[in-house]
C-alpha cells in the first residue's frame, strides 16, 4: 500500500476498509477475556465481511473460530492486524506482519512513548522503523482502533451498526467509546471513528485530511491531546473547516490537564494561546469536554440553524422556568420580552394565574386541565392541532413573533409532586406534539432527572424525539452553549452549518 | 398564636407543627385528582399525627375520609388549612378560617400579585388584612407549602419520612421538590422545608430566622427570587451565617431571569450587584442553580472538610483522566504533580504501561488484572486491604503525600468497551473499598452516564456510597465547584463548615 496517494495525501483505505483481519494475542480461554469481546465479537457482530483470524501461540479455538499459532499459519492474506501482545513482543510481531504483507497494524497495547521512559520511546521508534520498511501503517500504539460501520469494523458490541455522517478522530479510546455511545443515544450516527493513541504513524493530520475528503462525512469531531506538526495541522484543519464543520475538544487545556496528556499518550500539549489561535483562525468550533462535543454535534446535525440567539423559552413550572432562563442566558441565549399585543393574545390561551407570560413562558395552565382530567391515574393521549385553543394555537401565536430565532422547550423531570409517569403523559407528550408542529427552529431540553422514574420517563420522551427527528439536549447549559456555537460558526464563515433538521 | 415571640422573632411553631389540618377544595371524585395525592395522601403517608379533614362544598368521601362541606362542620379545632380553592374564593375562606380559630393558612392557588395585575394584587392585600385581623399566618399564595418529617407534614409521596439536618426555604414549589428528591438520593435529609411562593406574610426573613434558631437544622439552603426588606434580610442572613452555613441560589440573576421571577412570584429581584454584596458580606455561599445547591449541601454535610484545594485525582481511563483534570481544575481544584520519590513507590504497584502516574493517576493497571481474571462473565468480589500490593497499598502511599488536601476518585461510566456491569465490578467496587480505607478527605464522582446499563450500575454504586457514608457527586464540575466553595467558606469565616463525614 502506498503511504500516500498521488496528491500526497494519506491513503487510509486499508485502515477503514481492510479485506481481512487478524487479532493477535487473544486468549483461547473458553470463558474468554474482555479483549475477545472487544476485538473479535464486536467486528463479527458488526458484520465485518472478510475473514477474522485469531492468532495465539497456544492455538486452540475461541468459540467456533480456530486460533492460529502464528500469522504464518493463517490461510489467506491479512490486510489489518490488531495487536494485543505485550509491548516487548511487538517488534517481533511487526516483523511477521511485514513478511505476511499486512497493510495496517493497530496496537492496542500500551507501554511505549506515553510512559515517558527511554525504553518505551525507543521501542516505539523501532516499531515505526519496521513499519516504514515494510510499507505498513501503524495505528497507536496505546489505542482502541477503528470503528467503521460500513465495513463492519468495531470495538464495542453496542456501537450502532448503521453508518451516519459524523467522522470522529479521538486520541483516547475511552472518549471515543463515550462519544459514539452518547451520540448514538442522541440520534447521531458515524461514518468513521478512530481512537489513535500515541499517533506514532497515522496521526491527527492524516485522519483529519481523510475525513475532510470523505464524502460520507458531513461533520467532524475531534478529541486531540497534542500534535506533532503544527504547521501541517493548521493547513489541514483550515481545509477541513472549509469543507465541513469541525468540533474540537483539545484535551488537557488546564495546566494539570496538559501534564495528564503527556502521561496518557505522550502528547506535547502545546500552549493554550497557540491552540486558541490555531482553532480560531481555522474557524473550527472549540469546546471544553466530551459532553460538549456530543451537544455541539447534535446542534450541527439535528437543529434547523437559527438566524440568531433570540429564544422564546417554554416549559412547565415557575421555578424551573426561572432556572432555565438563568442557565440559558448565562450560556449565550437571549430572551427578549414578549411584545404586549402578543402577550394579550397568548393570555387567551394561557391565563396568567399559574402561568408566566413574559418569556420564559410557564405553560402549566395548558397542561393543568389535562392533568386534572387524567387525575393521578393517567388517561388517553391528548391531541394537539391548530385551532385547538390549546398547544396548537399557542404555537401559531409564537410563530407570529418576528423577534425570535428559536424556541426552547424545557422540562424539569423531577419537579412535580406526583409520579413522573402521569406528569409526563399530561405535560411533555402533548408538548412534543406541539414541537413537531412548530415551524421555527426548535430544541427540547430534558433536565433535572434524578429518580429512576424520571430517568425512564425521560428515556421514553427521548425515544419519541428520536423517532420524530426532534433535537433534544440533556442539560440547559449544553443546549445554550451549543446553539450559541453553531450560530457563531455560521456567522464567522458566512455560511450555515452543514446540518439540517433530520 | 402571637405573630412573634417575646424576642420579637417570628414564631412558626404552628407552621411546622400544627396539631390538625384541613384541606379545602379537594375533589371527592373517586378517582381523585393529583391534589388529593399531594395534600391528603402525602401527609397521611408521612405519618401526620393529628386529624386531617378534607373540606368541599359537595361533601361525600375521599377514600375512607369524610369530606366536610365547610370548615364549620369539621368536628374539632383546626390549626392549619391548605387552600386549593380558586383565588376569587379565598377571602371568604379566610374569613371562615379566622372564625374557626385557624392559626396558619397555606394558599396553593395562584392568581395573585404574581400576575402583575391590579385585581390579583388587591386580592392578595385583602387576604393579608383578613389574616392580620384574625391573627393568622399566611403561607403563599402560589406555593406548595410545608415539609416537616418530624411532624409528618409533606406534599409529595416520595419525600423521605425520616428527618435530617438540612433546612430549606424555597420560593418555588417545583424547586423545593427537586431539591428534596435529589438531596434524598444523595443522602441528605431535611429538618424542615418550605415552599413559600409570593411571601405575602410568612417571608424569607421569617423562615431564615426560624431555621437559624432551629437546633435540628445544621445547614440552610435557600432559593430566593426576591426580598421585601433588604435591611432585615441582611441582618437575619448575617445572624444565620454566624450560626451555620447558608447556601443561596438567587433565582433570576440574569436579566431575563429577573423578569421571570417577577412573573413567577411577583418578586422584586433587586440588582445583581446588591445581591452579590449582600450575600458576600454576610458570608453565605452563593450558587447558580438548584443542582449546585444540592452539590454544595452534599459537600457541607458529607465531605470531611479539606484544608485546601490541592487534590490527587484517581480514576480509570486515560481520556477520562485528562477530561476529569480539565474539568476539576477549571472549576477550582489544583492538582500538584506527584513528587518523584512517591511516583517511584507508586510505580511498584501501578506500572506506567497503561497507567498514568503524574496526577491524575489512571489506576487501570490495578483493575486490569481483576478484569482479565473475571473476564467478561463477572466473578467474586475483590478484597482490598493494606499490604495487598494493590488498592490497599496504593491508598497508604497516597496518604504519605503531604501536599494534598483531598483525593478525588472519578469514574466515567460509559467509557469501557464492554458491558457496564463487569466493568463496574472490576473497577469501581474495589475502588470504593479503597475509598473507605482512605484517611484523607475523599470524594467520589460518578460521571459520563449515558446508557441504561450505566445508569443502573451507577445507582448501585451510589447505594454503596450511601450505605458506607462515602460522599459522591454526579458531575466533575459539581464536585470541584462545591469543594472550592466549602473550602472558601471555611477560610472566610475562620471556621470549618458545620458538616462532617457521615
mmCIF file with all atom_site columns, N, CA, C and O in Angstrom, chain A residues 314 316 350 363 366-367 370 382-386 388 390-399 407 409 411 426-444 464 468 470 501:
data_model
loop_
_atom_site.group_PDB
_atom_site.id
_atom_site.type_symbol
_atom_site.label_atom_id
_atom_site.label_alt_id
_atom_site.label_comp_id
_atom_site.label_asym_id
_atom_site.label_entity_id
_atom_site.label_seq_id
_atom_site.pdbx_PDB_ins_code
_atom_site.Cartn_x
_atom_site.Cartn_y
_atom_site.Cartn_z
_atom_site.occupancy
_atom_site.B_iso_or_equiv
_atom_site.pdbx_formal_charge
_atom_site.auth_seq_id
_atom_site.auth_comp_id
_atom_site.auth_asym_id
_atom_site.auth_atom_id
_atom_site.pdbx_PDB_model_num
ATOM 1   N N  . UNK A 1 314 ? -40.115 27.973 26.637 1.00 0.00 ? 314 UNK A N  1
ATOM 2   C CA . UNK A 1 314 ? -41.420 27.466 27.049 1.00 0.00 ? 314 UNK A CA 1
ATOM 3   C C  . UNK A 1 314 ? -41.206 26.226 27.911 1.00 0.00 ? 314 UNK A C  1
ATOM 4   O O  . UNK A 1 314 ? -40.377 25.378 27.570 1.00 0.00 ? 314 UNK A O  1
ATOM 5   N N  . UNK A 1 316 ? -42.741 23.953 31.800 1.00 0.00 ? 316 UNK A N  1
ATOM 6   C CA . UNK A 1 316 ? -43.762 23.773 32.822 1.00 0.00 ? 316 UNK A CA 1
ATOM 7   C C  . UNK A 1 316 ? -43.103 24.010 34.172 1.00 0.00 ? 316 UNK A C  1
ATOM 8   O O  . UNK A 1 316 ? -42.090 23.397 34.478 1.00 0.00 ? 316 UNK A O  1
ATOM 9   N N  . UNK A 1 350 ? -53.351 30.895 27.611 1.00 0.00 ? 350 UNK A N  1
ATOM 10  C CA . UNK A 1 350 ? -52.721 30.590 28.896 1.00 0.00 ? 350 UNK A CA 1
ATOM 11  C C  . UNK A 1 350 ? -53.073 31.711 29.871 1.00 0.00 ? 350 UNK A C  1
ATOM 12  O O  . UNK A 1 350 ? -52.459 32.769 29.832 1.00 0.00 ? 350 UNK A O  1
ATOM 13  N N  . UNK A 1 363 ? -46.118 27.227 30.779 1.00 0.00 ? 363 UNK A N  1
ATOM 14  C CA . UNK A 1 363 ? -47.359 26.808 30.120 1.00 0.00 ? 363 UNK A CA 1
ATOM 15  C C  . UNK A 1 363 ? -48.172 25.853 30.980 1.00 0.00 ? 363 UNK A C  1
ATOM 16  O O  . UNK A 1 363 ? -49.027 25.130 30.469 1.00 0.00 ? 363 UNK A O  1
ATOM 17  N N  . UNK A 1 366 ? -51.890 25.239 30.455 1.00 0.00 ? 366 UNK A N  1
ATOM 18  C CA . UNK A 1 366 ? -52.264 24.423 29.289 1.00 0.00 ? 366 UNK A CA 1
ATOM 19  C C  . UNK A 1 366 ? -52.367 22.949 29.645 1.00 0.00 ? 366 UNK A C  1
ATOM 20  O O  . UNK A 1 366 ? -53.147 22.209 29.063 1.00 0.00 ? 366 UNK A O  1
ATOM 21  N N  . UNK A 1 367 ? -51.532 22.523 30.576 1.00 0.00 ? 367 UNK A N  1
ATOM 22  C CA . UNK A 1 367 ? -51.492 21.108 30.899 1.00 0.00 ? 367 UNK A CA 1
ATOM 23  C C  . UNK A 1 367 ? -52.267 20.800 32.169 1.00 0.00 ? 367 UNK A C  1
ATOM 24  O O  . UNK A 1 367 ? -52.607 19.657 32.424 1.00 0.00 ? 367 UNK A O  1
ATOM 25  N N  . UNK A 1 370 ? -55.447 19.037 31.497 1.00 0.00 ? 370 UNK A N  1
ATOM 26  C CA . UNK A 1 370 ? -55.209 17.635 31.143 1.00 0.00 ? 370 UNK A CA 1
ATOM 27  C C  . UNK A 1 370 ? -54.936 16.827 32.401 1.00 0.00 ? 370 UNK A C  1
ATOM 28  O O  . UNK A 1 370 ? -55.459 15.741 32.611 1.00 0.00 ? 370 UNK A O  1
ATOM 29  N N  . UNK A 1 382 ? -53.501 13.076 24.465 1.00 0.00 ? 382 UNK A N  1
ATOM 30  C CA . UNK A 1 382 ? -54.189 14.321 24.151 1.00 0.00 ? 382 UNK A CA 1
ATOM 31  C C  . UNK A 1 382 ? -53.785 14.747 22.747 1.00 0.00 ? 382 UNK A C  1
ATOM 32  O O  . UNK A 1 382 ? -52.610 14.732 22.406 1.00 0.00 ? 382 UNK A O  1
ATOM 33  N N  . UNK A 1 383 ? -54.762 15.117 21.911 1.00 0.00 ? 383 UNK A N  1
ATOM 34  C CA . UNK A 1 383 ? -54.385 15.530 20.560 1.00 0.00 ? 383 UNK A CA 1
ATOM 35  C C  . UNK A 1 383 ? -54.129 17.027 20.523 1.00 0.00 ? 383 UNK A C  1
ATOM 36  O O  . UNK A 1 383 ? -54.711 17.795 21.282 1.00 0.00 ? 383 UNK A O  1
ATOM 37  N N  . UNK A 1 384 ? -53.202 17.415 19.668 1.00 0.00 ? 384 UNK A N  1
ATOM 38  C CA . UNK A 1 384 ? -52.781 18.800 19.544 1.00 0.00 ? 384 UNK A CA 1
ATOM 39  C C  . UNK A 1 384 ? -52.926 19.196 18.082 1.00 0.00 ? 384 UNK A C  1
ATOM 40  O O  . UNK A 1 384 ? -52.461 18.479 17.203 1.00 0.00 ? 384 UNK A O  1
ATOM 41  N N  . UNK A 1 385 ? -53.610 20.294 17.811 1.00 0.00 ? 385 UNK A N  1
ATOM 42  C CA . UNK A 1 385 ? -53.779 20.742 16.429 1.00 0.00 ? 385 UNK A CA 1
ATOM 43  C C  . UNK A 1 385 ? -54.013 22.236 16.412 1.00 0.00 ? 385 UNK A C  1
ATOM 44  O O  . UNK A 1 385 ? -54.483 22.820 17.395 1.00 0.00 ? 385 UNK A O  1
ATOM 45  N N  . UNK A 1 386 ? -53.702 22.860 15.301 1.00 0.00 ? 386 UNK A N  1
ATOM 46  C CA . UNK A 1 386 ? -54.015 24.289 15.175 1.00 0.00 ? 386 UNK A CA 1
ATOM 47  C C  . UNK A 1 386 ? -55.526 24.464 15.292 1.00 0.00 ? 386 UNK A C  1
ATOM 48  O O  . UNK A 1 386 ? -56.293 23.645 14.782 1.00 0.00 ? 386 UNK A O  1
ATOM 49  N N  . UNK A 1 388 ? -56.993 24.460 18.265 1.00 0.00 ? 388 UNK A N  1
ATOM 50  C CA . UNK A 1 388 ? -57.462 23.671 19.419 1.00 0.00 ? 388 UNK A CA 1
ATOM 51  C C  . UNK A 1 388 ? -57.612 24.506 20.686 1.00 0.00 ? 388 UNK A C  1
ATOM 52  O O  . UNK A 1 388 ? -57.930 23.976 21.746 1.00 0.00 ? 388 UNK A O  1
ATOM 53  N N  . UNK A 1 390 ? -55.471 25.382 22.490 1.00 0.00 ? 390 UNK A N  1
ATOM 54  C CA . UNK A 1 390 ? -54.501 24.841 23.446 1.00 0.00 ? 390 UNK A CA 1
ATOM 55  C C  . UNK A 1 390 ? -53.107 24.970 22.841 1.00 0.00 ? 390 UNK A C  1
ATOM 56  O O  . UNK A 1 390 ? -52.765 25.987 22.237 1.00 0.00 ? 390 UNK A O  1
ATOM 57  N N  . UNK A 1 391 ? -52.331 23.899 22.933 1.00 0.00 ? 391 UNK A N  1
ATOM 58  C CA . UNK A 1 391 ? -50.957 23.897 22.437 1.00 0.00 ? 391 UNK A CA 1
ATOM 59  C C  . UNK A 1 391 ? -50.867 24.321 20.972 1.00 0.00 ? 391 UNK A C  1
ATOM 60  O O  . UNK A 1 391 ? -49.968 25.068 20.581 1.00 0.00 ? 391 UNK A O  1
ATOM 61  N N  . UNK A 1 392 ? -51.795 23.834 20.162 1.00 0.00 ? 392 UNK A N  1
ATOM 62  C CA . UNK A 1 392 ? -51.750 24.125 18.725 1.00 0.00 ? 392 UNK A CA 1
ATOM 63  C C  . UNK A 1 392 ? -51.825 25.622 18.460 1.00 0.00 ? 392 UNK A C  1
ATOM 64  O O  . UNK A 1 392 ? -50.986 26.187 17.734 1.00 0.00 ? 392 UNK A O  1
ATOM 65  N N  . UNK A 1 393 ? -52.808 26.292 19.059 1.00 0.00 ? 393 UNK A N  1
ATOM 66  C CA . UNK A 1 393 ? -52.948 27.734 18.852 1.00 0.00 ? 393 UNK A CA 1
ATOM 67  C C  . UNK A 1 393 ? -51.796 28.510 19.484 1.00 0.00 ? 393 UNK A C  1
ATOM 68  O O  . UNK A 1 393 ? -51.379 29.553 18.979 1.00 0.00 ? 393 UNK A O  1
ATOM 69  N N  . UNK A 1 394 ? -51.309 27.984 20.598 1.00 0.00 ? 394 UNK A N  1
ATOM 70  C CA . UNK A 1 394 ? -50.168 28.630 21.249 1.00 0.00 ? 394 UNK A CA 1
ATOM 71  C C  . UNK A 1 394 ? -48.970 28.677 20.296 1.00 0.00 ? 394 UNK A C  1
ATOM 72  O O  . UNK A 1 394 ? -48.319 29.715 20.130 1.00 0.00 ? 394 UNK A O  1
ATOM 73  N N  . UNK A 1 395 ? -48.713 27.555 19.629 1.00 0.00 ? 395 UNK A N  1
ATOM 74  C CA . UNK A 1 395 ? -47.589 27.503 18.674 1.00 0.00 ? 395 UNK A CA 1
ATOM 75  C C  . UNK A 1 395 ? -47.810 28.511 17.544 1.00 0.00 ? 395 UNK A C  1
ATOM 76  O O  . UNK A 1 395 ? -46.886 29.230 17.135 1.00 0.00 ? 395 UNK A O  1
ATOM 77  N N  . UNK A 1 396 ? -49.041 28.591 17.045 1.00 0.00 ? 396 UNK A N  1
ATOM 78  C CA . UNK A 1 396 ? -49.322 29.552 15.966 1.00 0.00 ? 396 UNK A CA 1
ATOM 79  C C  . UNK A 1 396 ? -49.004 30.978 16.414 1.00 0.00 ? 396 UNK A C  1
ATOM 80  O O  . UNK A 1 396 ? -48.460 31.776 15.651 1.00 0.00 ? 396 UNK A O  1
ATOM 81  N N  . UNK A 1 397 ? -49.315 31.305 17.658 1.00 0.00 ? 397 UNK A N  1
ATOM 82  C CA . UNK A 1 397 ? -49.025 32.654 18.160 1.00 0.00 ? 397 UNK A CA 1
ATOM 83  C C  . UNK A 1 397 ? -47.514 32.895 18.254 1.00 0.00 ? 397 UNK A C  1
ATOM 84  O O  . UNK A 1 397 ? -47.012 33.954 17.879 1.00 0.00 ? 397 UNK A O  1
ATOM 85  N N  . UNK A 1 398 ? -46.816 31.908 18.768 1.00 0.00 ? 398 UNK A N  1
ATOM 86  C CA . UNK A 1 398 ? -45.356 32.063 18.896 1.00 0.00 ? 398 UNK A CA 1
ATOM 87  C C  . UNK A 1 398 ? -44.729 32.280 17.514 1.00 0.00 ? 398 UNK A C  1
ATOM 88  O O  . UNK A 1 398 ? -43.787 33.066 17.352 1.00 0.00 ? 398 UNK A O  1
ATOM 89  N N  . UNK A 1 399 ? -45.269 31.603 16.525 1.00 0.00 ? 399 UNK A N  1
ATOM 90  C CA . UNK A 1 399 ? -44.723 31.758 15.162 1.00 0.00 ? 399 UNK A CA 1
ATOM 91  C C  . UNK A 1 399 ? -44.935 33.167 14.606 1.00 0.00 ? 399 UNK A C  1
ATOM 92  O O  . UNK A 1 399 ? -44.223 33.599 13.701 1.00 0.00 ? 399 UNK A O  1
ATOM 93  N N  . UNK A 1 407 ? -37.180 28.425 19.426 1.00 0.00 ? 407 UNK A N  1
ATOM 94  C CA . UNK A 1 407 ? -37.975 28.143 20.612 1.00 0.00 ? 407 UNK A CA 1
ATOM 95  C C  . UNK A 1 407 ? -37.281 27.021 21.392 1.00 0.00 ? 407 UNK A C  1
ATOM 96  O O  . UNK A 1 407 ? -36.903 25.998 20.817 1.00 0.00 ? 407 UNK A O  1
ATOM 97  N N  . UNK A 1 409 ? -37.981 24.424 24.285 1.00 0.00 ? 409 UNK A N  1
ATOM 98  C CA . UNK A 1 409 ? -38.968 23.772 25.147 1.00 0.00 ? 409 UNK A CA 1
ATOM 99  C C  . UNK A 1 409 ? -38.186 23.039 26.235 1.00 0.00 ? 409 UNK A C  1
ATOM 100 O O  . UNK A 1 409 ? -37.420 22.125 25.932 1.00 0.00 ? 409 UNK A O  1
ATOM 101 N N  . UNK A 1 411 ? -37.952 21.015 30.047 1.00 0.00 ? 411 UNK A N  1
ATOM 102 C CA . UNK A 1 411 ? -38.724 20.243 31.017 1.00 0.00 ? 411 UNK A CA 1
ATOM 103 C C  . UNK A 1 411 ? -37.849 19.721 32.129 1.00 0.00 ? 411 UNK A C  1
ATOM 104 O O  . UNK A 1 411 ? -36.925 18.957 31.898 1.00 0.00 ? 411 UNK A O  1
ATOM 105 N N  . UNK A 1 426 ? -49.180 14.049 30.837 1.00 0.00 ? 426 UNK A N  1
ATOM 106 C CA . UNK A 1 426 ? -50.024 15.238 30.779 1.00 0.00 ? 426 UNK A CA 1
ATOM 107 C C  . UNK A 1 426 ? -49.270 16.471 30.284 1.00 0.00 ? 426 UNK A C  1
ATOM 108 O O  . UNK A 1 426 ? -49.871 17.408 29.772 1.00 0.00 ? 426 UNK A O  1
ATOM 109 N N  . UNK A 1 427 ? -47.970 16.485 30.430 1.00 0.00 ? 427 UNK A N  1
ATOM 110 C CA . UNK A 1 427 ? -47.234 17.715 30.112 1.00 0.00 ? 427 UNK A CA 1
ATOM 111 C C  . UNK A 1 427 ? -46.312 17.560 28.905 1.00 0.00 ? 427 UNK A C  1
ATOM 112 O O  . UNK A 1 427 ? -46.402 18.319 27.949 1.00 0.00 ? 427 UNK A O  1
ATOM 113 N N  . UNK A 1 428 ? -45.446 16.580 28.944 1.00 0.00 ? 428 UNK A N  1
ATOM 114 C CA . UNK A 1 428 ? -44.400 16.546 27.921 1.00 0.00 ? 428 UNK A CA 1
ATOM 115 C C  . UNK A 1 428 ? -44.904 15.924 26.621 1.00 0.00 ? 428 UNK A C  1
ATOM 116 O O  . UNK A 1 428 ? -44.617 16.427 25.544 1.00 0.00 ? 428 UNK A O  1
ATOM 117 N N  . UNK A 1 429 ? -45.677 14.861 26.713 1.00 0.00 ? 429 UNK A N  1
ATOM 118 C CA . UNK A 1 429 ? -46.177 14.245 25.474 1.00 0.00 ? 429 UNK A CA 1
ATOM 119 C C  . UNK A 1 429 ? -46.947 15.244 24.611 1.00 0.00 ? 429 UNK A C  1
ATOM 120 O O  . UNK A 1 429 ? -46.650 15.371 23.417 1.00 0.00 ? 429 UNK A O  1
ATOM 121 N N  . UNK A 1 430 ? -47.934 15.980 25.181 1.00 0.00 ? 430 UNK A N  1
ATOM 122 C CA . UNK A 1 430 ? -48.620 16.967 24.332 1.00 0.00 ? 430 UNK A CA 1
ATOM 123 C C  . UNK A 1 430 ? -47.676 18.045 23.812 1.00 0.00 ? 430 UNK A C  1
ATOM 124 O O  . UNK A 1 430 ? -47.814 18.504 22.680 1.00 0.00 ? 430 UNK A O  1
ATOM 125 N N  . UNK A 1 431 ? -46.699 18.424 24.640 1.00 0.00 ? 431 UNK A N  1
ATOM 126 C CA . UNK A 1 431 ? -45.775 19.459 24.182 1.00 0.00 ? 431 UNK A CA 1
ATOM 127 C C  . UNK A 1 431 ? -44.961 18.976 22.995 1.00 0.00 ? 431 UNK A C  1
ATOM 128 O O  . UNK A 1 431 ? -44.708 19.739 22.057 1.00 0.00 ? 431 UNK A O  1
ATOM 129 N N  . UNK A 1 432 ? -44.561 17.709 23.010 1.00 0.00 ? 432 UNK A N  1
ATOM 130 C CA . UNK A 1 432 ? -43.779 17.203 21.879 1.00 0.00 ? 432 UNK A CA 1
ATOM 131 C C  . UNK A 1 432 ? -44.617 17.243 20.599 1.00 0.00 ? 432 UNK A C  1
ATOM 132 O O  . UNK A 1 432 ? -44.097 17.518 19.515 1.00 0.00 ? 432 UNK A O  1
ATOM 133 N N  . UNK A 1 433 ? -45.909 16.997 20.734 1.00 0.00 ? 433 UNK A N  1
ATOM 134 C CA . UNK A 1 433 ? -46.788 17.131 19.565 1.00 0.00 ? 433 UNK A CA 1
ATOM 135 C C  . UNK A 1 433 ? -46.764 18.578 19.075 1.00 0.00 ? 433 UNK A C  1
ATOM 136 O O  . UNK A 1 433 ? -46.768 18.842 17.863 1.00 0.00 ? 433 UNK A O  1
ATOM 137 N N  . UNK A 1 434 ? -46.712 19.508 20.015 1.00 0.00 ? 434 UNK A N  1
ATOM 138 C CA . UNK A 1 434 ? -46.657 20.923 19.645 1.00 0.00 ? 434 UNK A CA 1
ATOM 139 C C  . UNK A 1 434 ? -45.319 21.267 18.984 1.00 0.00 ? 434 UNK A C  1
ATOM 140 O O  . UNK A 1 434 ? -45.262 22.026 18.015 1.00 0.00 ? 434 UNK A O  1
ATOM 141 N N  . UNK A 1 435 ? -44.239 20.689 19.511 1.00 0.00 ? 435 UNK A N  1
ATOM 142 C CA . UNK A 1 435 ? -42.906 20.953 18.949 1.00 0.00 ? 435 UNK A CA 1
ATOM 143 C C  . UNK A 1 435 ? -42.855 20.501 17.483 1.00 0.00 ? 435 UNK A C  1
ATOM 144 O O  . UNK A 1 435 ? -42.328 21.205 16.619 1.00 0.00 ? 435 UNK A O  1
ATOM 145 N N  . UNK A 1 436 ? -43.422 19.331 17.236 1.00 0.00 ? 436 UNK A N  1
ATOM 146 C CA . UNK A 1 436 ? -43.463 18.797 15.863 1.00 0.00 ? 436 UNK A CA 1
ATOM 147 C C  . UNK A 1 436 ? -44.094 19.783 14.899 1.00 0.00 ? 436 UNK A C  1
ATOM 148 O O  . UNK A 1 436 ? -43.734 19.860 13.739 1.00 0.00 ? 436 UNK A O  1
ATOM 149 N N  . UNK A 1 437 ? -45.091 20.505 15.411 1.00 0.00 ? 437 UNK A N  1
ATOM 150 C CA . UNK A 1 437 ? -45.887 21.417 14.601 1.00 0.00 ? 437 UNK A CA 1
ATOM 151 C C  . UNK A 1 437 ? -45.149 22.730 14.332 1.00 0.00 ? 437 UNK A C  1
ATOM 152 O O  . UNK A 1 437 ? -45.412 23.417 13.351 1.00 0.00 ? 437 UNK A O  1
ATOM 153 N N  . UNK A 1 438 ? -44.222 23.078 15.228 1.00 0.00 ? 438 UNK A N  1
ATOM 154 C CA . UNK A 1 438 ? -43.615 24.416 15.217 1.00 0.00 ? 438 UNK A CA 1
ATOM 155 C C  . UNK A 1 438 ? -42.694 24.601 14.007 1.00 0.00 ? 438 UNK A C  1
ATOM 156 O O  . UNK A 1 438 ? -41.817 23.779 13.753 1.00 0.00 ? 438 UNK A O  1
ATOM 157 N N  . UNK A 1 439 ? -42.907 25.718 13.289 1.00 0.00 ? 439 UNK A N  1
ATOM 158 C CA . UNK A 1 439 ? -42.116 25.961 12.075 1.00 0.00 ? 439 UNK A CA 1
ATOM 159 C C  . UNK A 1 439 ? -40.793 26.666 12.381 1.00 0.00 ? 439 UNK A C  1
ATOM 160 O O  . UNK A 1 439 ? -39.932 26.757 11.518 1.00 0.00 ? 439 UNK A O  1
ATOM 161 N N  . UNK A 1 440 ? -40.660 27.202 13.581 1.00 0.00 ? 440 UNK A N  1
ATOM 162 C CA . UNK A 1 440 ? -39.404 27.856 13.958 1.00 0.00 ? 440 UNK A CA 1
ATOM 163 C C  . UNK A 1 440 ? -38.368 26.801 14.358 1.00 0.00 ? 440 UNK A C  1
ATOM 164 O O  . UNK A 1 440 ? -38.733 25.705 14.786 1.00 0.00 ? 440 UNK A O  1
ATOM 165 N N  . UNK A 1 441 ? -37.073 27.129 14.226 1.00 0.00 ? 441 UNK A N  1
ATOM 166 C CA . UNK A 1 441 ? -36.073 26.216 14.781 1.00 0.00 ? 441 UNK A CA 1
ATOM 167 C C  . UNK A 1 441 ? -36.408 25.949 16.253 1.00 0.00 ? 441 UNK A C  1
ATOM 168 O O  . UNK A 1 441 ? -36.695 26.890 16.996 1.00 0.00 ? 441 UNK A O  1
ATOM 169 N N  . UNK A 1 442 ? -36.429 24.690 16.635 1.00 0.00 ? 442 UNK A N  1
ATOM 170 C CA . UNK A 1 442 ? -36.841 24.337 17.999 1.00 0.00 ? 442 UNK A CA 1
ATOM 171 C C  . UNK A 1 442 ? -35.913 23.287 18.582 1.00 0.00 ? 442 UNK A C  1
ATOM 172 O O  . UNK A 1 442 ? -35.436 22.417 17.864 1.00 0.00 ? 442 UNK A O  1
ATOM 173 N N  . UNK A 1 443 ? -35.701 23.400 19.873 1.00 0.00 ? 443 UNK A N  1
ATOM 174 C CA . UNK A 1 443 ? -34.994 22.337 20.580 1.00 0.00 ? 443 UNK A CA 1
ATOM 175 C C  . UNK A 1 443 ? -35.742 22.016 21.865 1.00 0.00 ? 443 UNK A C  1
ATOM 176 O O  . UNK A 1 443 ? -36.460 22.857 22.404 1.00 0.00 ? 443 UNK A O  1
ATOM 177 N N  . UNK A 1 444 ? -35.555 20.779 22.302 1.00 0.00 ? 444 UNK A N  1
ATOM 178 C CA . UNK A 1 444 ? -36.155 20.328 23.547 1.00 0.00 ? 444 UNK A CA 1
ATOM 179 C C  . UNK A 1 444 ? -35.020 20.073 24.535 1.00 0.00 ? 444 UNK A C  1
ATOM 180 O O  . UNK A 1 444 ? -33.966 19.579 24.137 1.00 0.00 ? 444 UNK A O  1
ATOM 181 N N  . UNK A 1 464 ? -39.287 9.259  21.631 1.00 0.00 ? 464 UNK A N  1
ATOM 182 C CA . UNK A 1 464 ? -40.242 9.968  20.775 1.00 0.00 ? 464 UNK A CA 1
ATOM 183 C C  . UNK A 1 464 ? -39.487 10.996 19.932 1.00 0.00 ? 464 UNK A C  1
ATOM 184 O O  . UNK A 1 464 ? -39.678 11.099 18.720 1.00 0.00 ? 464 UNK A O  1
ATOM 185 N N  . UNK A 1 468 ? -39.158 11.127 15.873 1.00 0.00 ? 468 UNK A N  1
ATOM 186 C CA . UNK A 1 468 ? -39.785 12.241 15.156 1.00 0.00 ? 468 UNK A CA 1
ATOM 187 C C  . UNK A 1 468 ? -38.764 13.248 14.629 1.00 0.00 ? 468 UNK A C  1
ATOM 188 O O  . UNK A 1 468 ? -39.143 14.279 14.073 1.00 0.00 ? 468 UNK A O  1
ATOM 189 N N  . UNK A 1 470 ? -36.884 15.230 16.430 1.00 0.00 ? 470 UNK A N  1
ATOM 190 C CA . UNK A 1 470 ? -36.857 16.440 17.265 1.00 0.00 ? 470 UNK A CA 1
ATOM 191 C C  . UNK A 1 470 ? -35.529 16.485 18.023 1.00 0.00 ? 470 UNK A C  1
ATOM 192 O O  . UNK A 1 470 ? -35.216 15.563 18.768 1.00 0.00 ? 470 UNK A O  1
ATOM 193 N N  . UNK A 1 501 ? -32.247 19.959 10.116 1.00 0.00 ? 501 UNK A N  1
ATOM 194 C CA . UNK A 1 501 ? -33.135 19.133 10.918 1.00 0.00 ? 501 UNK A CA 1
ATOM 195 C C  . UNK A 1 501 ? -33.419 17.826 10.206 1.00 0.00 ? 501 UNK A C  1
ATOM 196 O O  . UNK A 1 501 ? -33.757 17.803 9.042  1.00 0.00 ? 501 UNK A O  1
#
